[in-house]
PDB file of C-alpha atoms and ligand atoms in Angstrom:
ATOM      1  CA  MET A   1     -37.831 -29.383  -9.636  1.00 45.00           C
ATOM      2  CA  ASN A   2     -34.161 -28.493  -9.592  1.00 47.00           C
ATOM      3  CA  LYS A   3     -32.560 -27.807  -6.279  1.00 46.00           C
ATOM      4  CA  GLU A   4     -31.653 -24.168  -6.104  1.00 45.00           C
ATOM      5  CA  GLU A   5     -27.904 -23.729  -6.352  1.00 46.00           C
ATOM      6  CA  PRO A   6     -26.001 -20.589  -5.470  1.00 46.00           C
ATOM      7  CA  THR A   7     -24.261 -20.606  -8.848  1.00 55.00           C
ATOM      8  CA  LYS A   8     -21.725 -17.853  -9.063  1.00 67.00           C
ATOM      9  CA  SER A   9     -21.619 -16.689 -12.634  1.00 76.00           C
ATOM     10  CA  PRO A  10     -18.126 -16.402 -14.044  1.00 92.00           C
ATOM     11  CA  VAL A  11     -16.383 -13.049 -13.912  1.00 96.00           C
ATOM     12  CA  ILE A  12     -15.008 -13.707 -17.370  1.00 97.00           C
ATOM     13  CA  GLU A  13     -15.928 -16.382 -19.848  1.00 97.00           C
ATOM     14  CA  ILE A  14     -13.663 -16.778 -22.852  1.00 97.00           C
ATOM     15  CA  SER A  15     -15.012 -19.067 -25.565  1.00 97.00           C
ATOM     16  CA  GLN A  16     -13.290 -20.395 -28.656  1.00 97.00           C
ATOM     17  CA  LEU A  17     -11.006 -17.405 -28.778  1.00 97.00           C
ATOM     18  CA  SER A  18      -8.518 -17.166 -31.610  1.00 97.00           C
ATOM     19  CA  GLN A  19      -5.966 -14.611 -32.603  1.00 97.00           C
ATOM     20  CA  PHE A  20      -4.110 -14.522 -35.897  1.00 95.00           C
ATOM     21  CA  PHE A  21      -1.477 -12.111 -37.037  1.00 92.00           C
ATOM     22  CA  ARG A  22      -0.580 -11.629 -40.649  1.00 89.00           C
ATOM     23  CA  GLN A  23       3.074 -11.458 -41.510  1.00 86.00           C
ATOM     24  CA  GLY A  24       3.464 -10.889 -45.228  1.00 88.00           C
ATOM     25  CA  GLN A  25       1.988 -13.976 -46.860  1.00 88.00           C
ATOM     26  CA  THR A  26       1.969 -16.095 -43.714  1.00 90.00           C
ATOM     27  CA  ARG A  27      -0.708 -16.163 -41.069  1.00 89.00           C
ATOM     28  CA  LEU A  28       0.592 -16.642 -37.535  1.00 91.00           C
ATOM     29  CA  GLU A  29      -1.932 -18.512 -35.425  1.00 92.00           C
ATOM     30  CA  ILE A  30      -1.122 -17.397 -31.899  1.00 95.00           C
ATOM     31  CA  LEU A  31      -4.290 -18.563 -30.131  1.00 97.00           C
ATOM     32  CA  LYS A  32      -6.602 -21.265 -31.440  1.00 96.00           C
ATOM     33  CA  ASN A  33     -10.009 -21.917 -29.904  1.00 95.00           C
ATOM     34  CA  VAL A  34      -9.003 -20.964 -26.386  1.00 97.00           C
ATOM     35  CA  SER A  35     -11.767 -21.309 -23.797  1.00 97.00           C
ATOM     36  CA  LEU A  36     -11.458 -20.335 -20.141  1.00 97.00           C
ATOM     37  CA  LYS A  37     -13.886 -19.444 -17.374  1.00 97.00           C
ATOM     38  CA  ILE A  38     -12.736 -17.609 -14.268  1.00 97.00           C
ATOM     39  CA  ARG A  39     -15.078 -17.366 -11.302  1.00 94.00           C
ATOM     40  CA  ALA A  40     -15.111 -14.766  -8.548  1.00 92.00           C
ATOM     41  CA  GLY A  41     -12.271 -15.302  -6.087  1.00 93.00           C
ATOM     42  CA  GLU A  42     -10.331 -17.584  -8.383  1.00 96.00           C
ATOM     43  CA  MET A  43      -6.649 -17.061  -9.216  1.00 97.00           C
ATOM     44  CA  VAL A  44      -5.520 -18.671 -12.430  1.00 97.00           C
ATOM     45  CA  GLY A  45      -1.942 -19.007 -13.660  1.00 97.00           C
ATOM     46  CA  LEU A  46      -0.747 -18.859 -17.238  1.00 97.00           C
ATOM     47  CA  VAL A  47       2.670 -20.312 -18.007  1.00 95.00           C
ATOM     48  CA  GLY A  48       4.492 -21.074 -21.211  1.00 89.00           C
ATOM     49  CA  PRO A  49       7.671 -20.009 -22.925  1.00 89.00           C
ATOM     50  CA  SER A  50       8.287 -16.584 -24.333  1.00 91.00           C
ATOM     51  CA  GLY A  51       6.317 -16.103 -27.516  1.00 92.00           C
ATOM     52  CA  SER A  52       3.658 -18.690 -26.666  1.00 93.00           C
ATOM     53  CA  GLY A  53       0.888 -16.089 -26.549  1.00 95.00           C
ATOM     54  CA  LYS A  54       0.477 -15.202 -22.853  1.00 96.00           C
ATOM     55  CA  SER A  55       0.497 -11.444 -23.389  1.00 96.00           C
ATOM     56  CA  THR A  56      -1.773 -11.809 -26.404  1.00 97.00           C
ATOM     57  CA  LEU A  57      -4.353 -13.651 -24.290  1.00 97.00           C
ATOM     58  CA  LEU A  58      -4.092 -11.068 -21.486  1.00 97.00           C
ATOM     59  CA  HIS A  59      -4.544  -8.193 -23.961  1.00 96.00           C
ATOM     60  CA  LEU A  60      -7.652  -9.814 -25.391  1.00 97.00           C
ATOM     61  CA  ALA A  61      -9.038 -10.600 -21.926  1.00 97.00           C
ATOM     62  CA  GLY A  62      -8.332  -6.989 -20.950  1.00 96.00           C
ATOM     63  CA  LEU A  63     -10.296  -5.734 -23.955  1.00 95.00           C
ATOM     64  CA  LEU A  64      -7.241  -3.900 -25.263  1.00 93.00           C
ATOM     65  CA  GLU A  65      -7.637  -5.640 -28.601  1.00 93.00           C
ATOM     66  CA  ARG A  66     -10.416  -7.423 -30.407  1.00 93.00           C
ATOM     67  CA  PRO A  67      -9.902 -11.113 -31.212  1.00 95.00           C
ATOM     68  CA  SER A  68      -9.811 -12.658 -34.693  1.00 95.00           C
ATOM     69  CA  GLY A  69     -12.532 -15.037 -33.535  1.00 96.00           C
ATOM     70  CA  GLY A  70     -14.435 -16.222 -30.496  1.00 96.00           C
ATOM     71  CA  LYS A  71     -16.158 -14.515 -27.669  1.00 96.00           C
ATOM     72  CA  ILE A  72     -15.445 -12.808 -24.350  1.00 96.00           C
ATOM     73  CA  VAL A  73     -18.238 -12.345 -21.844  1.00 96.00           C
ATOM     74  CA  TYR A  74     -17.651 -10.213 -18.752  1.00 95.00           C
ATOM     75  CA  MET A  75     -20.177 -10.685 -15.966  1.00 91.00           C
ATOM     76  CA  GLY A  76     -22.790 -11.746 -18.456  1.00 90.00           C
ATOM     77  CA  GLN A  77     -22.079  -9.001 -21.000  1.00 91.00           C
ATOM     78  CA  ASP A  78     -20.845  -9.927 -24.462  1.00 94.00           C
ATOM     79  CA  CYS A  79     -17.881  -7.637 -25.132  1.00 93.00           C
ATOM     80  CA  GLU A  80     -18.094  -7.978 -28.886  1.00 90.00           C
ATOM     81  CA  LEU A  81     -21.347  -6.061 -28.883  1.00 89.00           C
ATOM     82  CA  MET A  82     -19.924  -3.216 -26.803  1.00 93.00           C
ATOM     83  CA  THR A  83     -18.776   0.087 -28.216  1.00 93.00           C
ATOM     84  CA  ASP A  84     -15.181   1.151 -27.595  1.00 93.00           C
ATOM     85  CA  ASN A  85     -16.491   3.583 -24.962  1.00 94.00           C
ATOM     86  CA  GLN A  86     -18.305   0.823 -23.107  1.00 94.00           C
ATOM     87  CA  ARG A  87     -15.177  -1.316 -23.247  1.00 94.00           C
ATOM     88  CA  THR A  88     -13.044   1.525 -21.885  1.00 94.00           C
ATOM     89  CA  LYS A  89     -15.480   2.060 -19.017  1.00 93.00           C
ATOM     90  CA  LEU A  90     -15.557  -1.639 -18.183  1.00 94.00           C
ATOM     91  CA  ARG A  91     -11.751  -1.710 -18.261  1.00 93.00           C
ATOM     92  CA  LEU A  92     -11.469   1.286 -15.954  1.00 92.00           C
ATOM     93  CA  ASN A  93     -13.936  -0.034 -13.377  1.00 92.00           C
ATOM     94  CA  GLU A  94     -13.674  -3.797 -13.517  1.00 95.00           C
ATOM     95  CA  ILE A  95     -10.230  -4.763 -14.781  1.00 97.00           C
ATOM     96  CA  GLY A  96      -6.870  -4.142 -13.124  1.00 96.00           C
ATOM     97  CA  PHE A  97      -3.573  -4.501 -14.967  1.00 97.00           C
ATOM     98  CA  ILE A  98      -0.108  -5.272 -13.659  1.00 96.00           C
ATOM     99  CA  TYR A  99       2.835  -5.333 -16.057  1.00 93.00           C
ATOM    100  CA  GLN A 100       6.327  -6.771 -15.847  1.00 88.00           C
ATOM    101  CA  PHE A 101       7.792  -3.280 -15.776  1.00 87.00           C
ATOM    102  CA  HIS A 102       5.676  -1.373 -13.269  1.00 81.00           C
ATOM    103  CA  HIS A 103       4.370   1.268 -15.765  1.00 92.00           C
ATOM    104  CA  LEU A 104       4.035   3.773 -12.930  1.00 95.00           C
ATOM    105  CA  LEU A 105       3.963   7.434 -13.908  1.00 96.00           C
ATOM    106  CA  PRO A 106       7.533   8.558 -13.136  1.00 96.00           C
ATOM    107  CA  GLU A 107       6.740  12.176 -12.277  1.00 97.00           C
ATOM    108  CA  PHE A 108       4.115  11.228  -9.677  1.00 97.00           C
ATOM    109  CA  SER A 109       4.527   9.896  -6.136  1.00 98.00           C
ATOM    110  CA  ALA A 110       3.547   6.341  -5.221  1.00 98.00           C
ATOM    111  CA  ARG A 111       0.405   7.721  -3.558  1.00 98.00           C
ATOM    112  CA  ASP A 112      -0.565   9.804  -6.596  1.00 98.00           C
ATOM    113  CA  ASN A 113      -0.043   6.792  -8.846  1.00 98.00           C
ATOM    114  CA  VAL A 114      -2.646   4.929  -6.772  1.00 98.00           C
ATOM    115  CA  ILE A 115      -4.934   7.983  -6.589  1.00 98.00           C
ATOM    116  CA  MET A 116      -4.919   8.608 -10.348  1.00 97.00           C
ATOM    117  CA  PRO A 117      -7.149   5.746 -11.597  1.00 96.00           C
ATOM    118  CA  GLN A 118      -9.665   6.567  -8.877  1.00 97.00           C
ATOM    119  CA  LEU A 119      -9.878  10.215  -9.965  1.00 97.00           C
ATOM    120  CA  ILE A 120     -10.362   9.089 -13.562  1.00 95.00           C
ATOM    121  CA  ALA A 121     -13.216   6.887 -12.317  1.00 94.00           C
ATOM    122  CA  GLY A 122     -14.784   9.958 -10.692  1.00 96.00           C
ATOM    123  CA  LEU A 123     -13.944   9.507  -7.008  1.00 96.00           C
ATOM    124  CA  PRO A 124     -13.427  12.657  -4.918  1.00 97.00           C
ATOM    125  CA  LYS A 125      -9.754  13.401  -4.220  1.00 97.00           C
ATOM    126  CA  ILE A 126     -10.008  12.948  -0.445  1.00 97.00           C
ATOM    127  CA  GLU A 127     -11.588   9.494  -0.742  1.00 97.00           C
ATOM    128  CA  ALA A 128      -9.092   8.469  -3.380  1.00 98.00           C
ATOM    129  CA  ALA A 129      -6.207   9.617  -1.177  1.00 98.00           C
ATOM    130  CA  ASN A 130      -7.576   7.739   1.845  1.00 98.00           C
ATOM    131  CA  ARG A 131      -7.923   4.574  -0.162  1.00 97.00           C
ATOM    132  CA  ALA A 132      -4.438   5.003  -1.645  1.00 98.00           C
ATOM    133  CA  ASN A 133      -2.994   5.290   1.866  1.00 98.00           C
ATOM    134  CA  GLN A 134      -4.836   2.168   3.012  1.00 97.00           C
ATOM    135  CA  LEU A 135      -3.682   0.224  -0.010  1.00 96.00           C
ATOM    136  CA  LEU A 136      -0.049   1.280   0.345  1.00 97.00           C
ATOM    137  CA  ASN A 137      -0.243   0.321   3.994  1.00 96.00           C
ATOM    138  CA  MET A 138      -1.519  -3.118   2.993  1.00 94.00           C
ATOM    139  CA  VAL A 139       1.700  -3.838   1.106  1.00 95.00           C
ATOM    140  CA  GLY A 140       3.992  -2.331   3.731  1.00 95.00           C
ATOM    141  CA  LEU A 141       4.599   0.947   1.918  1.00 96.00           C
ATOM    142  CA  SER A 142       2.886   3.410   4.253  1.00 94.00           C
ATOM    143  CA  GLU A 143       6.158   5.315   4.665  1.00 96.00           C
ATOM    144  CA  ARG A 144       6.760   5.491   0.930  1.00 96.00           C
ATOM    145  CA  GLY A 145       3.650   7.319  -0.291  1.00 97.00           C
ATOM    146  CA  ASP A 146       5.557  10.505  -1.116  1.00 98.00           C
ATOM    147  CA  HIS A 147       8.331   8.739  -2.989  1.00 98.00           C
ATOM    148  CA  LYS A 148       8.548   8.762  -6.744  1.00 97.00           C
ATOM    149  CA  PRO A 149       9.123   5.486  -8.622  1.00 97.00           C
ATOM    150  CA  SER A 150      12.821   6.349  -9.119  1.00 97.00           C
ATOM    151  CA  GLN A 151      13.191   6.400  -5.311  1.00 97.00           C
ATOM    152  CA  LEU A 152      11.748   2.896  -4.900  1.00 97.00           C
ATOM    153  CA  SER A 153      13.333  -0.532  -5.395  1.00 96.00           C
ATOM    154  CA  GLY A 154      12.088  -2.895  -8.108  1.00 96.00           C
ATOM    155  CA  GLY A 155      10.024  -4.885  -5.604  1.00 96.00           C
ATOM    156  CA  GLU A 156       8.540  -1.734  -4.080  1.00 97.00           C
ATOM    157  CA  LYS A 157       7.544  -0.405  -7.494  1.00 97.00           C
ATOM    158  CA  GLN A 158       5.746  -3.673  -8.256  1.00 96.00           C
ATOM    159  CA  ARG A 159       3.941  -3.478  -4.894  1.00 97.00           C
ATOM    160  CA  VAL A 160       2.711  -0.008  -5.826  1.00 97.00           C
ATOM    161  CA  ALA A 161       1.659  -1.374  -9.222  1.00 97.00           C
ATOM    162  CA  ILE A 162      -0.228  -4.208  -7.480  1.00 97.00           C
ATOM    163  CA  VAL A 163      -2.297  -1.887  -5.303  1.00 96.00           C
ATOM    164  CA  ARG A 164      -2.809   0.566  -8.144  1.00 97.00           C
ATOM    165  CA  SER A 165      -4.340  -2.276 -10.154  1.00 97.00           C
ATOM    166  CA  ILE A 166      -7.020  -2.787  -7.503  1.00 97.00           C
ATOM    167  CA  ALA A 167      -7.575   0.895  -6.682  1.00 97.00           C
ATOM    168  CA  ASN A 168     -10.973   0.884  -8.418  1.00 96.00           C
ATOM    169  CA  VAL A 169     -11.938  -2.520  -6.939  1.00 95.00           C
ATOM    170  CA  PRO A 170     -11.946  -4.433 -10.215  1.00 96.00           C
ATOM    171  CA  GLN A 171     -13.563  -7.849 -10.631  1.00 95.00           C
ATOM    172  CA  LEU A 172     -10.512  -9.187 -12.404  1.00 97.00           C
ATOM    173  CA  VAL A 173      -6.782  -8.495 -12.222  1.00 98.00           C
ATOM    174  CA  LEU A 174      -4.673  -9.340 -15.257  1.00 98.00           C
ATOM    175  CA  ALA A 175      -0.973  -9.599 -14.480  1.00 97.00           C
ATOM    176  CA  ASP A 176       1.645 -10.067 -17.180  1.00 97.00           C
ATOM    177  CA  GLU A 177       4.770 -11.549 -15.579  1.00 95.00           C
ATOM    178  CA  PRO A 178       4.391  -9.272 -12.551  1.00 95.00           C
ATOM    179  CA  THR A 179       7.562 -10.609 -10.932  1.00 94.00           C
ATOM    180  CA  GLY A 180       9.481 -11.309 -14.137  1.00 91.00           C
ATOM    181  CA  ASN A 181      11.924  -8.488 -13.560  1.00 90.00           C
ATOM    182  CA  LEU A 182      12.780  -9.276  -9.919  1.00 92.00           C
ATOM    183  CA  ASP A 183      15.386 -11.450  -8.214  1.00 93.00           C
ATOM    184  CA  PRO A 184      14.086 -14.818  -6.927  1.00 93.00           C
ATOM    185  CA  LEU A 185      13.618 -13.778  -3.276  1.00 94.00           C
ATOM    186  CA  THR A 186      11.898 -10.458  -4.081  1.00 94.00           C
ATOM    187  CA  SER A 187       9.876 -12.237  -6.729  1.00 94.00           C
ATOM    188  CA  ALA A 188       8.548 -14.747  -4.173  1.00 94.00           C
ATOM    189  CA  GLN A 189       7.734 -11.950  -1.699  1.00 94.00           C
ATOM    190  CA  VAL A 190       5.970  -9.771  -4.258  1.00 94.00           C
ATOM    191  CA  PHE A 191       4.038 -12.762  -5.585  1.00 95.00           C
ATOM    192  CA  GLU A 192       2.872 -13.600  -2.066  1.00 95.00           C
ATOM    193  CA  GLN A 193       1.748 -10.014  -1.588  1.00 94.00           C
ATOM    194  CA  LEU A 194      -0.123 -10.125  -4.878  1.00 95.00           C
ATOM    195  CA  ARG A 195      -1.827 -13.335  -3.761  1.00 95.00           C
ATOM    196  CA  ARG A 196      -2.806 -11.821  -0.411  1.00 94.00           C
ATOM    197  CA  VAL A 197      -4.160  -8.644  -1.983  1.00 94.00           C
ATOM    198  CA  ILE A 198      -6.262 -10.578  -4.525  1.00 95.00           C
ATOM    199  CA  LYS A 199      -7.525 -13.188  -2.049  1.00 94.00           C
ATOM    200  CA  GLY A 200      -8.115 -10.552   0.650  1.00 93.00           C
ATOM    201  CA  GLY A 201     -10.306  -8.576  -1.720  1.00 92.00           C
ATOM    202  CA  LYS A 202     -12.022 -11.775  -2.983  1.00 92.00           C
ATOM    203  CA  LEU A 203     -11.025 -10.713  -6.484  1.00 95.00           C
ATOM    204  CA  SER A 204     -10.116 -12.963  -9.346  1.00 97.00           C
ATOM    205  CA  ALA A 205      -6.946 -12.920 -11.393  1.00 97.00           C
ATOM    206  CA  LEU A 206      -5.222 -14.281 -14.445  1.00 98.00           C
ATOM    207  CA  ILE A 207      -1.472 -14.197 -13.952  1.00 98.00           C
ATOM    208  CA  ALA A 208       1.141 -14.938 -16.585  1.00 97.00           C
ATOM    209  CA  THR A 209       4.455 -16.107 -15.192  1.00 93.00           C
ATOM    210  CA  HIS A 210       7.553 -17.950 -16.335  1.00 87.00           C
ATOM    211  CA  ASN A 211       7.865 -19.407 -12.886  1.00 88.00           C
ATOM    212  CA  HIS A 212       6.114 -22.761 -12.425  1.00 89.00           C
ATOM    213  CA  GLN A 213       6.742 -22.730  -8.665  1.00 89.00           C
ATOM    214  CA  LEU A 214       4.797 -19.490  -8.340  1.00 90.00           C
ATOM    215  CA  ALA A 215       2.035 -20.746 -10.623  1.00 91.00           C
ATOM    216  CA  GLU A 216       1.616 -23.782  -8.367  1.00 92.00           C
ATOM    217  CA  GLN A 217       0.456 -21.494  -5.568  1.00 92.00           C
ATOM    218  CA  LEU A 218      -2.600 -20.493  -7.596  1.00 96.00           C
ATOM    219  CA  ASP A 219      -5.970 -22.237  -7.746  1.00 96.00           C
ATOM    220  CA  ARG A 220      -5.459 -23.543 -11.292  1.00 96.00           C
ATOM    221  CA  SER A 221      -2.837 -23.114 -13.982  1.00 96.00           C
ATOM    222  CA  PHE A 222      -2.667 -23.517 -17.707  1.00 96.00           C
ATOM    223  CA  LYS A 223       0.043 -23.426 -20.277  1.00 95.00           C
ATOM    224  CA  ILE A 224      -0.318 -22.255 -23.836  1.00 95.00           C
ATOM    225  CA  GLU A 225       0.996 -24.877 -26.207  1.00 93.00           C
ATOM    226  CA  GLY A 226       0.706 -24.533 -29.947  1.00 93.00           C
ATOM    227  CA  GLY A 227      -1.944 -21.875 -29.440  1.00 95.00           C
ATOM    228  CA  SER A 228      -4.092 -24.084 -27.173  1.00 95.00           C
ATOM    229  CA  LEU A 229      -4.690 -23.882 -23.477  1.00 96.00           C
ATOM    230  CA  VAL A 230      -3.652 -26.999 -21.547  1.00 95.00           C
ATOM    231  CA  GLU A 231      -4.542 -27.361 -17.864  1.00 95.00           C
ATOM    232  CA  LEU A 232      -1.565 -28.286 -15.685  1.00 92.00           C
TER     233      LEU A 232
HETATM  234  P1  LIG B 301       4.357 -14.223 -24.647  1.00 53.18           P
HETATM  235  O1  LIG B 301       3.700 -13.150 -23.858  1.00 53.18           O
HETATM  236  O2  LIG B 301       3.948 -15.607 -24.238  1.00 53.18           O
HETATM  237  O3  LIG B 301       5.838 -14.085 -24.673  1.00 53.18           O
HETATM  238  P2  LIG B 301       3.152 -12.888 -26.910  1.00 53.18           P
HETATM  239  O4  LIG B 301       1.695 -12.992 -26.714  1.00 53.18           O
HETATM  240  O5  LIG B 301       3.795 -11.590 -26.606  1.00 53.18           O
HETATM  241  O6  LIG B 301       3.873 -14.100 -26.167  1.00 53.18           O
HETATM  242  O7  LIG B 301       3.490 -13.209 -28.426  1.00 53.18           O
HETATM  243  C1  LIG B 301       3.082 -14.408 -29.054  1.00 53.18           C
HETATM  244  C2  LIG B 301       3.502 -14.389 -30.510  1.00 53.18           C
HETATM  245  O8  LIG B 301       2.694 -13.463 -31.201  1.00 53.18           O
HETATM  246  C3  LIG B 301       4.928 -13.956 -30.736  1.00 53.18           C
HETATM  247  O9  LIG B 301       5.462 -14.769 -31.743  1.00 53.18           O
HETATM  248  C4  LIG B 301       4.805 -12.534 -31.189  1.00 53.18           C
HETATM  249  O10 LIG B 301       5.853 -12.186 -32.044  1.00 53.18           O
HETATM  250  C5  LIG B 301       3.490 -12.562 -31.926  1.00 53.18           C
HETATM  251  N1  LIG B 301       2.802 -11.243 -31.913  1.00 53.18           N
HETATM  252  C6  LIG B 301       2.311 -10.624 -30.824  1.00 53.18           C
HETATM  253  N2  LIG B 301       1.709  -9.463 -31.165  1.00 53.18           N
HETATM  254  C7  LIG B 301       1.844  -9.366 -32.519  1.00 53.18           C
HETATM  255  C8  LIG B 301       1.412  -8.405 -33.495  1.00 53.18           C
HETATM  256  N3  LIG B 301       0.730  -7.330 -33.138  1.00 53.18           N
HETATM  257  N4  LIG B 301       1.724  -8.656 -34.788  1.00 53.18           N
HETATM  258  C9  LIG B 301       2.404  -9.765 -35.151  1.00 53.18           C
HETATM  259  N5  LIG B 301       2.809 -10.723 -34.294  1.00 53.18           N
HETATM  260  C10 LIG B 301       2.530 -10.526 -32.990  1.00 53.18           C
HETATM  261 MG1  LIG B 302       4.524 -11.659 -22.741  1.00 53.18          MG
END
């Protein structure tokens, strides 16, 4: 009889994923048979030059687009079989996004930006506000809750974006060059904060970055080369 193993099933399992774009007569093969498994608590880096397909892979993993081929399974559920509504719900509750340019709502305060996804997920306002305060505190922004994005520095905006991405306690955070727009020192600080937030919450993440030094701080890293994933 097999010894019983506490096998943690992967948070996301990407198998033989491909993405083609048609440009006139030519077919651009951006991703070819990409397979990747990310387990709970794991932080995975994605490097590669501009245009190599990092954002494409993150969009597919985030269920924002459907692939040309292959399969994505989230916590045992095959996403291909899901309706758009089911995908939207999964995205809202289980997937956090961080972009290169914060994507905060400019007319709302930092606190309200962190409250918003929680309200959409159905949390009562008071609970959402309490959690937003805790999260802002976690990244050293407890004094900045009332400030709008235009009143925050680039690094501060990204810190708000980081905690907003985990406001609904997702299983997976997808970050697309989250420090790509920051100076080297701020970039290193924000990256460290991102790492602490993800590890502290025992979440998993897939993080695209141009910066190999930052990627080295993660559990594993890959580059996309000629549409294929190569472990570094
Ligand atoms: P990266 O994030 O690594 O810079 P992207 O995933 O944004 O790369 O883009 C990879 C390639 O796919 C680029 O050549 C880009 O022009 C192309 N591409 C991305 N989205 C589309 C699309 N919707 N239609 C056509 N080409 C696209
Ligand atoms: Mg990109």
